[in-house]
Structure formats: C-alpha cells, structure tokens
Tab-separated table of N, CA and C in Angstrom:
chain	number	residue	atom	x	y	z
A	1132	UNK	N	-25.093	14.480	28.328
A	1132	UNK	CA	-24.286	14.944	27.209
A	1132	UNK	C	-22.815	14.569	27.403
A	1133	UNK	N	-22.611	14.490	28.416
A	1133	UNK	CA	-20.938	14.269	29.067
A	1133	UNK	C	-20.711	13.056	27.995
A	1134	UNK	N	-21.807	11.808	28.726
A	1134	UNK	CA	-21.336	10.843	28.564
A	1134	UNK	C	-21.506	10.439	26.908
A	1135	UNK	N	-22.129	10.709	26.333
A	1135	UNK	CA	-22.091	10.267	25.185
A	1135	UNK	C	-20.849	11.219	24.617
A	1136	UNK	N	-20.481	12.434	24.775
A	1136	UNK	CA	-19.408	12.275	24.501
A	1136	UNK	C	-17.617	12.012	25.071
A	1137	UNK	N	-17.974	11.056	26.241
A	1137	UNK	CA	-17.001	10.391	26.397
A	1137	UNK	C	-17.177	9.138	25.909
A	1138	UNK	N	-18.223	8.375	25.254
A	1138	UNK	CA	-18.523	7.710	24.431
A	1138	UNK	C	-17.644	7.590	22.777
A	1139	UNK	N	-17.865	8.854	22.426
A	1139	UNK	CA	-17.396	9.249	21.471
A	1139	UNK	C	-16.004	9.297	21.272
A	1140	UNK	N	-15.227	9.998	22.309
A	1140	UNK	CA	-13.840	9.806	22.366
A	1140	UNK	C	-13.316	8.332	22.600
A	1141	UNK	N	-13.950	7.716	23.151
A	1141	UNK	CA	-13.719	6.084	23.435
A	1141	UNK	C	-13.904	5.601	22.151
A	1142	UNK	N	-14.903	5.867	21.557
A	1142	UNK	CA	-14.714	5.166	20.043
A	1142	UNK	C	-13.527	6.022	19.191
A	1143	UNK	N	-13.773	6.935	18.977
A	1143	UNK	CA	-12.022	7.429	17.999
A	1143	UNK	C	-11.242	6.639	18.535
A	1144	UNK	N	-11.035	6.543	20.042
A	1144	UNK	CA	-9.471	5.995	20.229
A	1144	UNK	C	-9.252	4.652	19.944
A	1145	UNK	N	-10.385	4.068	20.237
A	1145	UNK	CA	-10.485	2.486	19.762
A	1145	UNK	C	-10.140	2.334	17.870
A	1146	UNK	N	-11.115	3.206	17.203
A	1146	UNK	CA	-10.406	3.385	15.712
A	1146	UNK	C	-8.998	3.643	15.540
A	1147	UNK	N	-8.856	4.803	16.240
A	1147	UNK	CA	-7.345	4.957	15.728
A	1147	UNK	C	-5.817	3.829	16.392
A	1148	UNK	N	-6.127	3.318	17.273
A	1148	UNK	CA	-5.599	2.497	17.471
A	1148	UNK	C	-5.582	1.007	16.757
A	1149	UNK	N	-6.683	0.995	15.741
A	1149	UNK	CA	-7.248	-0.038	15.139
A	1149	UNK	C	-5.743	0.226	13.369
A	1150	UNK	N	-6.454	1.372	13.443
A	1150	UNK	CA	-5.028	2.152	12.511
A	1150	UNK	C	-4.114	2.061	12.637
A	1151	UNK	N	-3.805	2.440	13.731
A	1151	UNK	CA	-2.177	2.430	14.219
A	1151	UNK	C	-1.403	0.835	13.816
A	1152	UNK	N	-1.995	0.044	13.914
A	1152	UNK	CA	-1.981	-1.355	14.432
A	1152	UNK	C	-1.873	-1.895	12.512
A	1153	UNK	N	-2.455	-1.660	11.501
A	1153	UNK	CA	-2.872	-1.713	10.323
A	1153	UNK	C	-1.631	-1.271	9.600
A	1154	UNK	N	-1.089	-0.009	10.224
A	1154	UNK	CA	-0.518	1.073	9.352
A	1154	UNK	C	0.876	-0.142	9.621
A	1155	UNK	N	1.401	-0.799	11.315
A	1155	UNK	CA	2.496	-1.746	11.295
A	1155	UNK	C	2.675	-2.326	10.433
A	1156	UNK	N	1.633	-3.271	9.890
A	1156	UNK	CA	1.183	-4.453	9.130
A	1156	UNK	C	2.039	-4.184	7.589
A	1157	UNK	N	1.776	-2.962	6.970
A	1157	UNK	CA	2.142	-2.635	5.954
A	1157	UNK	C	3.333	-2.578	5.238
A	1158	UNK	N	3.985	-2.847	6.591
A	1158	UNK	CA	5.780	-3.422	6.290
A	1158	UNK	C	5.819	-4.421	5.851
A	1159	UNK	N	4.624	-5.249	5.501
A	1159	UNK	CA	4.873	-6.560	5.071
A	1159	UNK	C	4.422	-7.045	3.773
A	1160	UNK	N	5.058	-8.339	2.902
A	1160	UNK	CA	5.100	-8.004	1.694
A	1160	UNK	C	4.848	-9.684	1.488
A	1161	UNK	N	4.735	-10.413	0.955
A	1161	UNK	CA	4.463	-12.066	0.711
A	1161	UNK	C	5.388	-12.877	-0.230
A	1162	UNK	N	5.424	-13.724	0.328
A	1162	UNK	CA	6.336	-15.112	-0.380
A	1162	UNK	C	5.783	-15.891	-1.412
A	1163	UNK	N	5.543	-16.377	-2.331
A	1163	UNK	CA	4.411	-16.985	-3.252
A	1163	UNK	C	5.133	-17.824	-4.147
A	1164	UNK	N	4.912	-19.500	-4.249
A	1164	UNK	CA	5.159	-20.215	-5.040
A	1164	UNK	C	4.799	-21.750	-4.926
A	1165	UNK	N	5.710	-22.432	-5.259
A	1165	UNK	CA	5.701	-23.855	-5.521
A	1165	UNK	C	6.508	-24.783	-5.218
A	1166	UNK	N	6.743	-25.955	-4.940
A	1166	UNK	CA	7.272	-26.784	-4.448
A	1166	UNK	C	7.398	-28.040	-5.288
A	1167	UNK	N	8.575	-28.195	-5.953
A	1167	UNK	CA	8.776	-29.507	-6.541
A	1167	UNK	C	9.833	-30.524	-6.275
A	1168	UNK	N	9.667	-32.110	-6.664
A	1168	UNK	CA	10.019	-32.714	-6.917
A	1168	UNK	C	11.494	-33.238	-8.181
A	1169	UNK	N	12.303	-33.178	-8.132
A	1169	UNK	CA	13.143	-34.151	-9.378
A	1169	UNK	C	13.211	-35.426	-8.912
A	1170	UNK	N	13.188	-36.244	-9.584
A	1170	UNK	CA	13.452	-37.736	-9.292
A	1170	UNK	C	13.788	-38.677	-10.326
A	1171	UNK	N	14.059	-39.571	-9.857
A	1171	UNK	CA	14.503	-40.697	-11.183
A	1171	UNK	C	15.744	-40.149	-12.201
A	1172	UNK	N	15.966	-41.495	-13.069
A	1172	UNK	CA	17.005	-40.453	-14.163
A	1172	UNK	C	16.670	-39.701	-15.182
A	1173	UNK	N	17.391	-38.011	-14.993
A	1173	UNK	CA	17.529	-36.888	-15.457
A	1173	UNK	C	18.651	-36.640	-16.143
A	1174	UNK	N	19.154	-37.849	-16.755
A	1174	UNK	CA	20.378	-37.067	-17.639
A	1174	UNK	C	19.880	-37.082	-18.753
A	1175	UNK	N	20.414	-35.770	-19.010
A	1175	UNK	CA	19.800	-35.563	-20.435
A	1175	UNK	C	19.963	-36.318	-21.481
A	1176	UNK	N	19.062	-36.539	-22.664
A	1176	UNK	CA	19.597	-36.962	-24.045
A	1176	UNK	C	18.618	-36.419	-25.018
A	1177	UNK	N	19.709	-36.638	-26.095
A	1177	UNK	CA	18.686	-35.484	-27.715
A	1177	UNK	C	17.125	-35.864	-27.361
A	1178	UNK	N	16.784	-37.537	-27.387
A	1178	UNK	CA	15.891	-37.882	-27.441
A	1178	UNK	C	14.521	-37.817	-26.614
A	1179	UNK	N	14.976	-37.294	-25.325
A	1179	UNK	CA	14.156	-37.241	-24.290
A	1179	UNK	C	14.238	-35.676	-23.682
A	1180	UNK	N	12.432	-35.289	-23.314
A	1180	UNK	CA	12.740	-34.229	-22.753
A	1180	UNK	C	13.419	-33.600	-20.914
A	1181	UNK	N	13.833	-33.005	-21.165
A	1181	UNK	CA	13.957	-32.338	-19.980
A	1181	UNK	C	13.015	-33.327	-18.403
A	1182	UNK	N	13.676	-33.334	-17.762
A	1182	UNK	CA	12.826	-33.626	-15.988
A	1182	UNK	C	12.027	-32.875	-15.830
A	1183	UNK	N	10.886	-32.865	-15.577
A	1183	UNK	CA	10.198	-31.958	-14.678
A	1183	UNK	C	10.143	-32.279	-13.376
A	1184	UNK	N	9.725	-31.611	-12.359
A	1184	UNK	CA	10.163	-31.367	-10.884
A	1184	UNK	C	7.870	-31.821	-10.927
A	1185	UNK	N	7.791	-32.949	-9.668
A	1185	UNK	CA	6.440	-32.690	-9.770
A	1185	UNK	C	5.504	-32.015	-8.729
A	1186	UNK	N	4.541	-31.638	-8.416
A	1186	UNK	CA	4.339	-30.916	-6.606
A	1186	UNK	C	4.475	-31.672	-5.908
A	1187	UNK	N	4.850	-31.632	-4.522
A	1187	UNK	CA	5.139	-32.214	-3.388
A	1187	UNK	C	4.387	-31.447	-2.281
A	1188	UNK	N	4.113	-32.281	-1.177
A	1188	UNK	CA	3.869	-31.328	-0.142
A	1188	UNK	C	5.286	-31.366	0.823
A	1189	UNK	N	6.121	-30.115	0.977
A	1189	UNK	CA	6.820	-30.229	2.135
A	1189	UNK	C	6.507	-29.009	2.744
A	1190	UNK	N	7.560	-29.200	3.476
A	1190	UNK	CA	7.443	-27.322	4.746
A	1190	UNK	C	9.065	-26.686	4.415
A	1191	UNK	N	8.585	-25.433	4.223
A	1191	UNK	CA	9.744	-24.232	3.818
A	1191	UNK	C	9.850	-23.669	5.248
A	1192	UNK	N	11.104	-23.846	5.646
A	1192	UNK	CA	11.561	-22.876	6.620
A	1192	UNK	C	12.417	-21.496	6.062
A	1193	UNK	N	11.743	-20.701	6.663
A	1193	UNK	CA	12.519	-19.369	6.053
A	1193	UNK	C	13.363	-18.621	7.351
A	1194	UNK	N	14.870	-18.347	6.962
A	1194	UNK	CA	15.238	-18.213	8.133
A	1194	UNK	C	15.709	-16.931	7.591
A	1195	UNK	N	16.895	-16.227	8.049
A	1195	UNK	CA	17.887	-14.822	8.018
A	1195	UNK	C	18.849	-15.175	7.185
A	1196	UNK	N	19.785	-15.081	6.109
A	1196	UNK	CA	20.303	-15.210	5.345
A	1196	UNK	C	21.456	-15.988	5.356
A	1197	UNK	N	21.328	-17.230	5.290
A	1197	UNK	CA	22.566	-18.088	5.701
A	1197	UNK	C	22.683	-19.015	5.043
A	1198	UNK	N	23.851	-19.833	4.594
A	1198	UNK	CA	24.226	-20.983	3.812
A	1198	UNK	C	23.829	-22.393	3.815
A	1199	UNK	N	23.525	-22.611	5.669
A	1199	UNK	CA	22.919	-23.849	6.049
A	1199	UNK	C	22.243	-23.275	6.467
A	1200	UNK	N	21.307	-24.744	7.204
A	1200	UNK	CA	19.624	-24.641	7.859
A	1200	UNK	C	20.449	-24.256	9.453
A	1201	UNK	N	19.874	-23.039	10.029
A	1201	UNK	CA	20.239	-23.648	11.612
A	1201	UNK	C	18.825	-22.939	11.962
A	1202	UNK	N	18.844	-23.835	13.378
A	1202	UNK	CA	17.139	-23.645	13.772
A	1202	UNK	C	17.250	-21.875	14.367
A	1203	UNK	N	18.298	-21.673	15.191
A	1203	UNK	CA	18.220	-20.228	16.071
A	1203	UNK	C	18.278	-19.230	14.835
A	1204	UNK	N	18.279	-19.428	13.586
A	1204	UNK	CA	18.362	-18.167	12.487
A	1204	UNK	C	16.594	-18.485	11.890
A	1205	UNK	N	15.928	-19.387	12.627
A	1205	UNK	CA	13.858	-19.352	11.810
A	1205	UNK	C	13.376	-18.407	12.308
A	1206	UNK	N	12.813	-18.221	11.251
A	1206	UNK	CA	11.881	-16.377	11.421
A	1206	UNK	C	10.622	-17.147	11.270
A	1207	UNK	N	9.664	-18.167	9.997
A	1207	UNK	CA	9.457	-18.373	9.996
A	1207	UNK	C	8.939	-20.250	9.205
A	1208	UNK	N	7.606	-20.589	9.224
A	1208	UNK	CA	7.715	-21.598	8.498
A	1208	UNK	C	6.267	-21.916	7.339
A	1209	UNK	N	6.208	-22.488	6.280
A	1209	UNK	CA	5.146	-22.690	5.743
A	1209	UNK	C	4.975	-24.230	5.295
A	1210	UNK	N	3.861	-24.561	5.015
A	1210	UNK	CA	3.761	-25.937	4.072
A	1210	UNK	C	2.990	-25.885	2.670
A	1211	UNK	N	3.670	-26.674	1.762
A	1211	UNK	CA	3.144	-26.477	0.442
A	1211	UNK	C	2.042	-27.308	0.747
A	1212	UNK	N	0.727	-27.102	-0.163
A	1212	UNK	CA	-0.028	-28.254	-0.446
A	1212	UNK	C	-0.046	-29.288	-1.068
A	1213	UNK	N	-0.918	-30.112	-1.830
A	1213	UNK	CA	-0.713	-31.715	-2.437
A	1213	UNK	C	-0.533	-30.857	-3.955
A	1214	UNK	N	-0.448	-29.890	-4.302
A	1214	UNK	CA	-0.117	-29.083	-5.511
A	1214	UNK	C	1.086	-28.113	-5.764
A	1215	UNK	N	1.585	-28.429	-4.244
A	1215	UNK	CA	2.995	-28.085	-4.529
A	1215	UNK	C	2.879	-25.913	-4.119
A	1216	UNK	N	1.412	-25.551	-3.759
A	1216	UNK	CA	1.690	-24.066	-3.641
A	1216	UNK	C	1.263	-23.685	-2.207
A	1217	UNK	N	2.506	-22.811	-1.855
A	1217	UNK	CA	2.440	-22.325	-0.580
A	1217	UNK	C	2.537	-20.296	-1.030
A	1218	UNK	N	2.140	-20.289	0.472
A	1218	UNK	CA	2.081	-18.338	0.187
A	1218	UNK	C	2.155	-18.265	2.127
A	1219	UNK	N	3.365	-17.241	2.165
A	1219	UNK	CA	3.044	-16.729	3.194
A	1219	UNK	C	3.657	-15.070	3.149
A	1220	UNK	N	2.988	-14.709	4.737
A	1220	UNK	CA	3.177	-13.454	4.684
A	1220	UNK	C	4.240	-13.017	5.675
A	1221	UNK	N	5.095	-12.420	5.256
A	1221	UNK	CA	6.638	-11.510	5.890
A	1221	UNK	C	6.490	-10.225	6.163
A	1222	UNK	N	7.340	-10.453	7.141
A	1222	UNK	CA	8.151	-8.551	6.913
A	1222	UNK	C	9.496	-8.565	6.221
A	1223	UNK	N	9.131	-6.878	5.541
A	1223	UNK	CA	10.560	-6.402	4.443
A	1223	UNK	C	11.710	-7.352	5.069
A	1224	UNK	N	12.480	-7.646	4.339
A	1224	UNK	CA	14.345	-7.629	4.593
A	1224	UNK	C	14.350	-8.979	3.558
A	1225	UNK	N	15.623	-9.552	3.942
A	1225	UNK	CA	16.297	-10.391	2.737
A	1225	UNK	C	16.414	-11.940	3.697
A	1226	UNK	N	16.025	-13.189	2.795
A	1226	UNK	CA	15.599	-14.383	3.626
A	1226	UNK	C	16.597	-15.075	3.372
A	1227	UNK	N	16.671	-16.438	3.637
A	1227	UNK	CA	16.863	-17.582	2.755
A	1227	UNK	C	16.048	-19.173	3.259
A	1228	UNK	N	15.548	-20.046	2.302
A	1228	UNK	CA	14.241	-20.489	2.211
A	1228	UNK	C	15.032	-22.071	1.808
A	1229	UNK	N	14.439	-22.909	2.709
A	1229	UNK	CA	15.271	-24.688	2.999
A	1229	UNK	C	14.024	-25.117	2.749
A	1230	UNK	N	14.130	-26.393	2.007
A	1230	UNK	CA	12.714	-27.104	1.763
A	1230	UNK	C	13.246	-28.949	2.462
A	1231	UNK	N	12.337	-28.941	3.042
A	1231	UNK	CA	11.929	-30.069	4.134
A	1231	UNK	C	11.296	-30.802	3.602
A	1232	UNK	N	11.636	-32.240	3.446
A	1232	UNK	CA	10.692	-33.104	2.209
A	1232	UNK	C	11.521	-34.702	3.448
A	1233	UNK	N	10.229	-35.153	3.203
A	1233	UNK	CA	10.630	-36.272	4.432
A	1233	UNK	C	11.322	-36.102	5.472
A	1234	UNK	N	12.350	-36.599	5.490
A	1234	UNK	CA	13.204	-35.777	6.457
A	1234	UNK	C	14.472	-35.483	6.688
A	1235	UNK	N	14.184	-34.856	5.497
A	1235	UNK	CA	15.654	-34.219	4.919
A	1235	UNK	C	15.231	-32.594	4.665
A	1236	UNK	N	16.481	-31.856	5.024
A	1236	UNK	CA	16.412	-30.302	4.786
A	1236	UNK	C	16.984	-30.219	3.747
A	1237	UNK	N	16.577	-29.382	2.802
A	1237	UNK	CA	17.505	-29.013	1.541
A	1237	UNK	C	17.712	-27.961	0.978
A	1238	UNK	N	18.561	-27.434	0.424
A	1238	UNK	CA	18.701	-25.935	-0.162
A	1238	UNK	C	18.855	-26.416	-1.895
A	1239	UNK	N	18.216	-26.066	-2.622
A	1239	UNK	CA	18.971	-26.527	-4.276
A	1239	UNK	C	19.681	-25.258	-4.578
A	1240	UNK	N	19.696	-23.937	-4.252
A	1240	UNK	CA	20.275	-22.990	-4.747
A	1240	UNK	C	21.132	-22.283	-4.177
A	1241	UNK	N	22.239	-21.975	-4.460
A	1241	UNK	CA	23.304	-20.953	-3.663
A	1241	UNK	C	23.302	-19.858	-4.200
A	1242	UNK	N	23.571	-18.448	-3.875
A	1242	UNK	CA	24.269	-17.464	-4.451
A	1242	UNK	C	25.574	-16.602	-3.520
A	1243	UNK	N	26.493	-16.927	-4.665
A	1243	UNK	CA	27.752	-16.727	-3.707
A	1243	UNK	C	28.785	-15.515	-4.105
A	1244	UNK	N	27.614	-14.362	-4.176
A	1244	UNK	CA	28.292	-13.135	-4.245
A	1244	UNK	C	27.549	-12.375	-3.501
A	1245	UNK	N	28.591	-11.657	-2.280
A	1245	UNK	CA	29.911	-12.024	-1.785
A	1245	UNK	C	29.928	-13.603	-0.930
A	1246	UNK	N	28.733	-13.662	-0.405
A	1246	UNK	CA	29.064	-14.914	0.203
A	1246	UNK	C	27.992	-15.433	-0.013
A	1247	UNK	N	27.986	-17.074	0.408
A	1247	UNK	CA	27.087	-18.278	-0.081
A	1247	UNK	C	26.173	-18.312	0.616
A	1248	UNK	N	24.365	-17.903	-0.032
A	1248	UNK	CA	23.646	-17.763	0.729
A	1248	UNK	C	22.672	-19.115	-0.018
A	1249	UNK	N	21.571	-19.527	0.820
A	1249	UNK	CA	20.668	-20.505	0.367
A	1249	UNK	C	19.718	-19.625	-0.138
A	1250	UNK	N	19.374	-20.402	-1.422
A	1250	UNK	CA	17.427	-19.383	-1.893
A	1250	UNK	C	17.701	-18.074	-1.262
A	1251	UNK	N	18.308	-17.475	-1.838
A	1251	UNK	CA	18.159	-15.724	-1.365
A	1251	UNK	C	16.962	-15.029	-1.645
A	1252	UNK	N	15.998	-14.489	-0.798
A	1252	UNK	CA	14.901	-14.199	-1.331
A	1252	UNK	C	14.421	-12.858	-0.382
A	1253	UNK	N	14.049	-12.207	-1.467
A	1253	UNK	CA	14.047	-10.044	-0.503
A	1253	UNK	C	12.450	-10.114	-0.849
A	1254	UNK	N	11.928	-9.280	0.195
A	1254	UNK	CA	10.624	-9.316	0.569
A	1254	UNK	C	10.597	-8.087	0.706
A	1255	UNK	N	9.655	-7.375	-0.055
A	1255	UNK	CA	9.673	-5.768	-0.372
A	1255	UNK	C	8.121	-5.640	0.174
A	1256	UNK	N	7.941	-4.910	0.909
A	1256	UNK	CA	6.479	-4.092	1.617
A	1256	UNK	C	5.495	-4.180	0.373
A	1257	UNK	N	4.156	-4.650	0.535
A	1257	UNK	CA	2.909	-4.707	-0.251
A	1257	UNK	C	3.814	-5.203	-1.889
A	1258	UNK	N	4.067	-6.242	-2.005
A	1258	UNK	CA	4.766	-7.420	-2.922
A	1258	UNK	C	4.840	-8.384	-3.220
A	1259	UNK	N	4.576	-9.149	-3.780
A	1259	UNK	CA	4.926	-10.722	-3.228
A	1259	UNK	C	6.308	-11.537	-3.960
A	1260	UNK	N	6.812	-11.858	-3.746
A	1260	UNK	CA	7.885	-12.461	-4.639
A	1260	UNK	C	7.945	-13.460	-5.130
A	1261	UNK	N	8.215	-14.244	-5.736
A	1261	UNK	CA	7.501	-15.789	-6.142
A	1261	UNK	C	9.167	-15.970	-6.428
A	1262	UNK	N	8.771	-17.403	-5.566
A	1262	UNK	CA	10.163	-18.738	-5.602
A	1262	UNK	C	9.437	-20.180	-5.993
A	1263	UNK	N	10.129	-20.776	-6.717
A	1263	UNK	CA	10.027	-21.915	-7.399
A	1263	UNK	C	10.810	-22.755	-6.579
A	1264	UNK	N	10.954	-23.582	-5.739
A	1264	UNK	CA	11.272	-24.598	-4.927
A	1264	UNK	C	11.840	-26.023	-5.663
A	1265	UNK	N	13.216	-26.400	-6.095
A	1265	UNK	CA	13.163	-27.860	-5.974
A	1265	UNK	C	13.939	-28.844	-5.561
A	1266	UNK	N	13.269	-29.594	-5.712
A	1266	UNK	CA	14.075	-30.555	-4.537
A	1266	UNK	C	14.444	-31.760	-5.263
A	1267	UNK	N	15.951	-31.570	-5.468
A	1267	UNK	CA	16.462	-32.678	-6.047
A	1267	UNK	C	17.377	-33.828	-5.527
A	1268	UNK	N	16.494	-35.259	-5.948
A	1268	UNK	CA	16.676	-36.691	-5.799
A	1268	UNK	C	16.891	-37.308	-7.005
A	1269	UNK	N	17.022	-36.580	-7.767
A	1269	UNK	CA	17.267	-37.045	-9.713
A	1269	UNK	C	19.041	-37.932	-9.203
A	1270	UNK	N	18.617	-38.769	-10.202
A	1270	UNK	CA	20.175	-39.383	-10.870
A	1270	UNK	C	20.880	-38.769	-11.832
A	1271	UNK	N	21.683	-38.222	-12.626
A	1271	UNK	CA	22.353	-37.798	-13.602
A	1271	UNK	C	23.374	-38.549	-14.059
C-alpha cells in the first residue's frame, strides 16, 4: 500500500510540475505576417496602379527596441516562406523587427515618438500581432 501510494504522489508531482512549466509559457503571445518585395519603377502616375510588394523569402530578426540592427540586442529570429508568411512565438514586451533579404538588413519603418525605433512591434500574452514586412528596392 506504501508504495503505490508513493506512486501516486510521484505522479501529482510530475503533473503539477508539468503545470507549473505551461502556466510560464502563457506569457507568451505571437508575431504573424508577411514579407514583401517593392521593386522596379514605383512612381506613381494617374495611369498606373499602385506597386505591390511581392512574397519573398527572407529572415526577420527581432531584437529589443532600437533604430539599427545590432546583433547583442537579438532576442530572436524567423524565416518567411516562398509566400512571404512567417509566425513566431514571443514573450510579452515591445520589439523591433529588420528584414534580411540577400544580404542586406533592412528596416522600412521608423517611429520617432519619443525616439526612432525600427518596426515597433508589442507582443501582448495569448495574441498575435500581425506585421506586414517590406522591403524596398523600388525606383521612384
């Protein structure tokens, strides 16, 4: 009798530690989007529509909130597919997201209040946020 129920306590603790471990996880919230292309000439005219950006495969480095790429600020990294969609999974806080296309790093977006951050992007617990990626080589 002992042993089966030290059996028993060996399994709760193995569950609840299985929990414990689950319940961490839940701080985390997902990145979700796409990856494009501009290219060729994009200046506008009445007659012609708009550029579209087309999928690419590159790799998004997502680092801590900063203006340029530096490697000691990567938290993490993803790659889009031949359709241009990547998804990964984070923990909460506030990013900023460089897209890698041959071999060149690039940011297309700033926001510079109060200061100039690349792709600013906040990752909220059980969320996903969706960023649109592009990467411009257009002429104008």
């Amino acid at each position: 009798m002992k042993r089966s129920s030290l059996l028993i306590w060996l399994v709760l603790l193995l569950f609840t530690s299985c929990a414990m471990t689950l319940t961490h996880s839940a701080n985390q919230g997902s990145l979700k989007g796409t990856v494009g292309l501009l290219e060729g000439n994009c200046m506008p005219s009445p007659n012609s529509p708009p550029c579209k950006p087309r999928p690419v495969e590159a790799t998004l480095y997502i680092t801590k909130p900063t203006k340029q790429f530096d490697q000691a600020l990567l938290v993490d990294s993803v790659r889009s597919d031949a359709k241009g969609q990547f998804e990964i999974a984070l923990d909460s806080g506030e990013y900023s997201v460089f897209a890698k296309y041959e071999s060149e790093v690039s940011c297309a977006v700033f926001q510079c209040n109060p200061s100039c951050v690349c792709n600013p992007i906040k990752i909220v617990a059980d969320s996903t946020s969706l960023l649109q990626v592009k990467i411009d080589k257009a002429t104008y």
